[in-house]
Amino acid sequence: MTSTLTISHLTKTYDGVAALSDVSLSVAPGERVALLGHNGAGKSTLMKVILGLIAPSGGEVTVCDAKPGQAAAREQVAYLPENATFHSALTGLEQITFYMRLRGQDTAGAMELLERVGLGHAARRRIGTYSKGMRQRVGLAQALIGAPRLLVLDEPTSGLDPVSRRDFYELLDGLAADGASILLSSHALTEVEARTDRLLILSGGRMVAEGTLPDLRREAALPVAMHITALNGYDSDIMAALPNAIRVGEGLQISCTQEEKLATLARISELRGKVVDLEIIPPSLEDIYSHYSRRDGQ
Ligand code: ATP
C-alpha cells in the first residue's frame, strides 16, 4: 500500500541550528500516528515542512504522491493549528461556508460538516459565543473540508474536557476507518497511547523512538518496581531476605530489570507467610516518555 506521507532523511536548519536532523517516517492510509516531544523538539517544524510552509534543508518529503506545498498535496492535506482562531462575528455556518468557498468546494455541504463535528445545533450562532471545545470543533470541521487524505493536527485536544476529547477521537477513528491518515502532536501521552496506532518521539530534532507503546516499553527496558506489604512485624525479615528492598511509605519496594522479574517474584513468593500483599508497578507512560525524550546534549 502506498504511504500517504513519506519522509526520508529530513533535515531543517535555522541559521545553522538544526531543528530537525535525519528524520525518516511514513504514515499509511487509515493510520493514526501520534507525534510526541518536549517543547522545542521539532514537532511544529516537521508539520510546517509537511504542509509546505517551510522548505527542508535536506532529505525527501512526499505527501499524497506530491511535494509539500504543490497543489496536488495541498488539496489532500488538512491542517488544524494548535490555537485555531476564527472570526467571532461570523456564525459557525458562515465560517465553514467561507472556507469551503476558498477551497473551491460546493458550500451545500457546510451544515453536514458542522453536524458531523457535533455543532449542528449551534451552526447559526456567532462563534464569539462558542466555548473553547466548540471552537476546536469548528477547526476540525474546517480540516474535514474536501475529505482530505492526510490530517495534520497540532495538539488538537489541548483545552478540551474529557467528554469532548472522547468525541474528538471517535470522530478521528471514523475518518481513519474511511482511509484518512492522521498525524497529531500531543503532550498527553496517556490519551494518544489509547487512541492512536503508533507513537513517534522526537527529541532535539531527532526521531528517538517509534512504535506501539508495548514496543517502546520493551526497548526502553526500564526497571519494574514491586511494592510489598509485610505482615505485621515481618518488615525486617523481608528486608534481610531482599537486600535491595527499601522502605516506601507503609511498605517495602524492590526494583528489578524486566529479565529479573520472574526470579524476583520467586524470591518474594518464598516469603509468602510474611507478605500480606504484592503490587507490581510497570514503568509508567511518563517514565517511558522521559526515557526517550530526555534532553541529552541540548
Ligand atoms: P513546542 O512543543 O514548544 O511547540 P516544537 O516541538 O513544535 O515545540 P519547534 O517549534 O519545531 O518545536 O522548534 C524546534 C527548534 O527549532 C527549536 O529549537 C526552536 O527554537 C527552533 N526554531 C523554530 N522555528 C524557528 C525559526 N523560525 N527560526 C529559528 N529557530 C527556530
Coordinates of C-alpha atoms and ligand atoms in Angstrom, one line a residue:
M1 CA 0.0 0.0 0.0
T2 CA 1.4 3.4 -0.9
S3 CA 2.0 5.7 2.1
T4 CA 0.1 8.9 2.4
L5 CA 3.2 10.6 3.8
T6 CA 6.8 9.5 3.4
I7 CA 9.7 11.4 4.9
S8 CA 13.3 10.3 4.5
H9 CA 16.4 11.8 6.0
L10 CA 14.8 15.1 6.5
T11 CA 16.9 17.9 8.0
K12 CA 15.9 21.5 8.7
T13 CA 18.3 24.1 10.0
Y14 CA 17.5 27.6 11.1
D15 CA 20.6 29.8 10.7
G16 CA 22.9 26.8 11.1
V17 CA 21.0 25.4 14.1
A18 CA 19.4 22.0 13.4
A19 CA 15.7 21.9 14.3
L20 CA 15.3 18.5 12.5
S21 CA 18.1 16.0 11.9
D22 CA 17.8 13.0 9.7
V23 CA 14.2 12.3 10.4
S24 CA 12.5 9.4 8.5
L25 CA 9.0 8.2 8.8
S26 CA 5.9 7.1 6.9
V27 CA 2.2 7.2 7.5
A28 CA -0.1 4.7 5.8
P29 CA -3.7 5.2 4.7
G30 CA -6.0 4.8 7.7
E31 CA -3.2 5.0 10.2
R32 CA -3.4 7.3 13.3
V33 CA 0.1 8.4 14.4
A34 CA 1.0 10.5 17.4
L35 CA 4.0 12.8 17.4
L36 CA 5.4 13.4 20.8
G37 CA 8.2 15.5 22.1
H38 CA 9.0 18.2 24.6
N39 CA 8.9 21.9 23.8
G40 CA 11.4 22.7 21.0
A41 CA 11.7 19.0 19.9
G42 CA 10.8 19.9 16.3
K43 CA 7.1 18.9 16.0
S44 CA 5.9 22.2 14.6
T45 CA 8.9 22.4 12.2
L46 CA 8.1 18.9 11.0
M47 CA 4.4 19.9 10.4
K48 CA 5.4 23.1 8.6
V49 CA 7.6 21.1 6.2
I50 CA 4.8 18.6 5.6
L51 CA 2.4 21.5 4.8
G52 CA 4.9 23.1 2.5
L53 CA 5.1 26.3 4.6
I54 CA 8.9 26.0 5.0
A55 CA 11.4 24.2 2.8
P56 CA 13.5 21.4 4.1
S57 CA 17.3 21.9 4.2
G58 CA 17.8 18.3 3.1
G59 CA 16.0 15.0 2.6
E60 CA 12.9 13.9 0.8
V61 CA 9.2 14.5 1.7
T62 CA 6.3 13.1 -0.3
V63 CA 2.7 14.0 0.6
C64 CA 0.0 12.2 -1.3
D65 CA 2.4 11.5 -4.2
A66 CA 3.4 15.1 -4.5
K67 CA 5.9 17.5 -3.0
P68 CA 4.7 19.5 0.0
G69 CA 3.0 22.7 -1.0
Q70 CA 2.3 21.6 -4.5
A71 CA -1.4 21.9 -5.5
A72 CA -1.9 18.1 -5.5
A73 CA -0.6 17.9 -1.9
R74 CA -2.4 21.0 -0.6
E75 CA -5.8 19.6 -1.9
Q76 CA -5.4 16.4 0.0
V77 CA -3.8 17.7 3.3
A78 CA -5.8 19.4 6.1
Y79 CA -4.2 21.2 9.0
L80 CA -5.6 22.1 12.4
P81 CA -3.3 24.6 14.2
E82 CA -3.0 24.4 18.0
N83 CA -4.9 27.6 18.7
A84 CA -7.2 28.0 15.7
T85 CA -8.9 31.4 15.7
F86 CA -12.0 32.4 13.8
H87 CA -14.0 35.5 13.1
S88 CA -16.0 35.9 16.3
A89 CA -18.8 37.9 14.5
L90 CA -19.4 35.0 12.0
T91 CA -21.6 32.1 12.7
G92 CA -20.1 28.6 12.5
L93 CA -22.1 28.0 9.3
E94 CA -20.8 31.3 7.8
Q95 CA -17.2 30.5 8.7
I96 CA -17.3 27.0 7.3
T97 CA -19.1 28.2 4.1
F98 CA -16.4 30.8 3.7
Y99 CA -13.6 28.2 4.0
M100 CA -15.4 25.9 1.6
R101 CA -15.6 28.7 -1.0
L102 CA -11.9 29.3 -0.5
R103 CA -11.2 25.7 -1.2
G104 CA -13.5 25.7 -4.3
Q105 CA -15.9 23.3 -2.7
D106 CA -19.7 23.2 -3.1
T107 CA -20.9 25.0 0.0
A108 CA -24.1 23.0 0.2
G109 CA -22.3 20.5 2.5
A110 CA -21.4 23.1 5.1
M111 CA -24.2 22.2 7.5
E112 CA -23.5 18.5 7.1
L113 CA -19.8 19.1 8.1
L114 CA -20.9 21.0 11.2
E115 CA -23.3 18.2 12.2
R116 CA -20.5 15.7 11.8
V117 CA -18.4 17.5 14.4
G118 CA -21.4 17.9 16.7
L119 CA -22.1 21.6 16.0
G120 CA -25.3 21.4 14.1
H121 CA -27.3 22.8 17.0
A122 CA -25.1 25.9 17.2
A123 CA -24.4 26.4 13.5
R124 CA -26.3 29.7 13.3
R125 CA -24.8 31.2 16.5
R126 CA -21.9 33.6 16.4
I127 CA -18.5 31.9 17.0
G128 CA -17.9 34.6 19.7
T129 CA -20.4 32.8 21.8
Y130 CA -18.8 29.3 21.4
S131 CA -16.8 27.6 24.1
K132 CA -13.2 26.5 23.6
G133 CA -14.3 23.0 22.7
M134 CA -16.9 24.3 20.2
R135 CA -14.2 26.5 18.5
Q136 CA -12.0 23.4 18.3
R137 CA -14.8 21.6 16.5
V138 CA -15.1 24.5 14.0
G139 CA -11.4 23.9 13.4
L140 CA -12.0 20.2 12.9
A141 CA -14.9 20.9 10.5
Q142 CA -12.6 23.2 8.6
A143 CA -10.0 20.4 8.4
L144 CA -12.6 18.0 7.0
I145 CA -13.4 20.1 4.0
G146 CA -12.8 18.2 0.8
A147 CA -12.3 14.8 2.5
P148 CA -8.5 15.1 2.9
R149 CA -6.3 12.0 2.8
L150 CA -3.9 13.4 5.4
L151 CA -4.9 15.3 8.5
V152 CA -2.1 17.2 10.4
L153 CA -3.4 18.2 13.8
D154 CA -1.3 20.3 16.2
E155 CA -2.3 19.5 19.8
P156 CA -5.9 19.1 18.8
T157 CA -7.2 18.2 22.2
S158 CA -5.4 20.8 24.4
G159 CA -8.0 22.5 26.5
L160 CA -10.8 20.1 25.7
D161 CA -12.8 18.4 28.5
P162 CA -12.7 14.6 28.8
V163 CA -16.1 14.1 27.0
S164 CA -15.1 16.4 24.1
R165 CA -11.8 14.5 23.8
R166 CA -13.5 11.2 23.6
D167 CA -15.9 12.6 21.0
F168 CA -13.0 14.0 19.1
Y169 CA -11.1 10.7 19.0
E170 CA -14.3 8.9 17.9
L171 CA -14.5 11.2 15.0
L172 CA -10.9 10.6 14.1
D173 CA -11.5 6.8 14.4
G174 CA -14.3 7.2 11.8
L175 CA -12.1 9.2 9.5
A176 CA -9.2 6.7 9.7
A177 CA -11.7 3.8 9.1
D178 CA -12.6 5.6 5.9
G179 CA -8.9 5.6 4.9
A180 CA -7.7 9.0 6.1
S181 CA -4.2 9.2 7.6
I182 CA -3.8 11.2 10.8
L183 CA -0.7 12.7 12.3
L184 CA -1.3 14.5 15.5
S185 CA 1.0 16.1 18.0
S186 CA 0.3 15.9 21.7
H187 CA 1.8 16.1 25.2
A188 CA -1.0 13.9 26.6
L189 CA 0.7 10.6 26.4
T190 CA -1.9 8.5 28.2
E191 CA -4.5 9.8 25.8
V192 CA -2.7 9.2 22.5
E193 CA -1.5 5.8 23.7
A194 CA -5.0 4.6 23.8
R195 CA -6.3 6.3 20.7
T196 CA -3.5 6.0 18.1
D197 CA -1.9 3.1 16.2
R198 CA 1.7 4.2 16.6
L199 CA 3.8 6.7 18.6
L200 CA 6.8 8.8 17.3
I201 CA 9.0 10.6 19.7
L202 CA 11.2 13.5 18.7
S203 CA 13.9 14.8 20.9
G204 CA 16.3 17.6 19.9
G205 CA 15.1 17.3 16.3
R206 CA 15.9 13.6 16.1
M207 CA 13.4 10.7 15.9
V208 CA 14.4 8.8 19.0
A209 CA 11.6 6.2 19.2
E210 CA 8.9 4.8 17.0
G211 CA 6.4 2.0 17.6
T212 CA 3.4 1.0 19.8
L213 CA 3.6 1.5 23.5
P214 CA 4.5 -2.2 24.2
D215 CA 7.3 -1.8 21.6
L216 CA 8.7 1.3 23.3
R217 CA 8.2 -0.3 26.7
R218 CA 10.3 -3.3 25.7
E219 CA 13.0 -1.3 24.0
A220 CA 13.4 1.1 26.9
A221 CA 13.9 -1.8 29.3
L222 CA 13.1 0.3 32.3
P223 CA 13.0 -1.3 35.8
V224 CA 9.9 -2.8 37.3
A225 CA 9.0 -1.9 40.8
M226 CA 7.4 -4.3 43.3
H227 CA 5.6 -2.9 46.3
I228 CA 5.4 -5.4 49.2
T229 CA 3.1 -5.0 52.2
A230 CA 4.6 -7.0 55.0
L231 CA 2.6 -8.9 57.6
N232 CA 2.9 -7.0 60.9
G233 CA 6.4 -7.2 62.3
Y234 CA 8.0 -9.0 59.4
D235 CA 9.5 -6.0 57.7
S236 CA 13.0 -6.7 58.9
D237 CA 12.8 -10.4 57.8
I238 CA 11.8 -9.3 54.3
M239 CA 14.5 -6.7 54.1
A240 CA 17.1 -9.2 55.2
A241 CA 15.9 -11.7 52.5
L242 CA 15.7 -9.0 49.9
P243 CA 18.7 -6.7 50.5
N244 CA 17.7 -4.3 47.6
A245 CA 14.4 -3.5 49.2
I246 CA 13.8 0.0 50.5
R247 CA 11.0 1.4 52.7
V248 CA 8.4 3.4 50.7
G249 CA 5.5 4.7 52.8
E250 CA 4.0 1.9 54.8
G251 CA 5.5 -0.8 52.7
L252 CA 8.7 -2.0 51.1
Q253 CA 9.8 -1.6 47.5
I254 CA 12.2 -3.5 45.3
S255 CA 13.2 -2.7 41.7
C256 CA 14.5 -5.1 39.1
T257 CA 15.1 -5.3 35.4
Q258 CA 12.5 -7.0 33.1
E259 CA 14.7 -10.1 32.9
E260 CA 15.0 -10.4 36.7
K261 CA 11.2 -10.1 37.2
L262 CA 10.3 -13.8 37.5
A263 CA 13.3 -14.6 39.7
T264 CA 12.4 -11.7 42.0
L265 CA 8.8 -12.8 42.1
A266 CA 10.0 -16.3 43.1
R267 CA 12.1 -14.9 45.9
I268 CA 9.1 -12.9 47.2
S269 CA 6.9 -16.0 46.9
E270 CA 9.3 -17.8 49.2
L271 CA 8.3 -15.2 51.9
R272 CA 4.6 -15.7 51.4
G273 CA 3.9 -16.4 55.1
K274 CA 5.3 -12.9 55.8
V275 CA 3.7 -10.9 53.0
V276 CA 0.2 -9.6 53.0
D277 CA 0.1 -8.1 49.5
L278 CA 2.3 -7.6 46.4
E279 CA 1.8 -5.0 43.8
I280 CA 3.8 -5.0 40.5
I281 CA 4.3 -1.5 39.1
P282 CA 5.5 -1.4 35.5
P283 CA 7.2 1.8 34.2
S284 CA 4.6 4.5 33.7
L285 CA 3.9 6.2 30.4
E286 CA 5.7 9.2 31.8
D287 CA 8.8 7.2 32.7
I288 CA 8.9 5.8 29.1
Y289 CA 8.4 9.2 27.6
S290 CA 11.1 10.8 29.8
H291 CA 13.5 8.0 29.0
Y292 CA 13.2 8.7 25.2
S293 CA 12.8 12.4 25.3
R294 CA 15.5 13.3 27.8
R295 CA 17.3 16.4 26.9
D296 CA 20.8 14.9 26.5
G297 CA 23.2 17.2 24.6
Q298 CA 20.8 20.1 24.3
Ligands
ATP1 P1 6.5 23.1 21.1 O1 6.0 21.9 21.7 O2 7.0 24.1 22.1 O3 5.5 23.7 20.1 P2 8.1 22.0 18.9 O4 8.4 20.6 19.1 O5 6.9 22.3 18.0 O6 7.9 22.8 20.3 P3 9.6 23.6 17.1 O7 8.8 24.8 17.2 O8 9.6 22.8 15.8 O9 9.4 22.7 18.3 O10 11.1 24.1 17.3 C1 12.3 23.3 17.1 C2 13.5 24.1 17.2 O11 13.7 25.0 16.1 C3 13.6 24.9 18.5 O12 14.9 24.9 19.0 C4 13.2 26.3 18.0 O13 13.8 27.3 18.8 C5 13.8 26.3 16.6 N1 13.0 27.2 15.7 C6 11.7 27.0 15.3 N2 11.4 28.0 14.4 C7 12.5 28.8 14.2 C8 12.7 30.0 13.4 N3 11.8 30.5 12.6 N4 14.0 30.5 13.5 C9 14.9 29.9 14.3 N5 14.7 28.8 15.1 C10 13.5 28.3 15.0

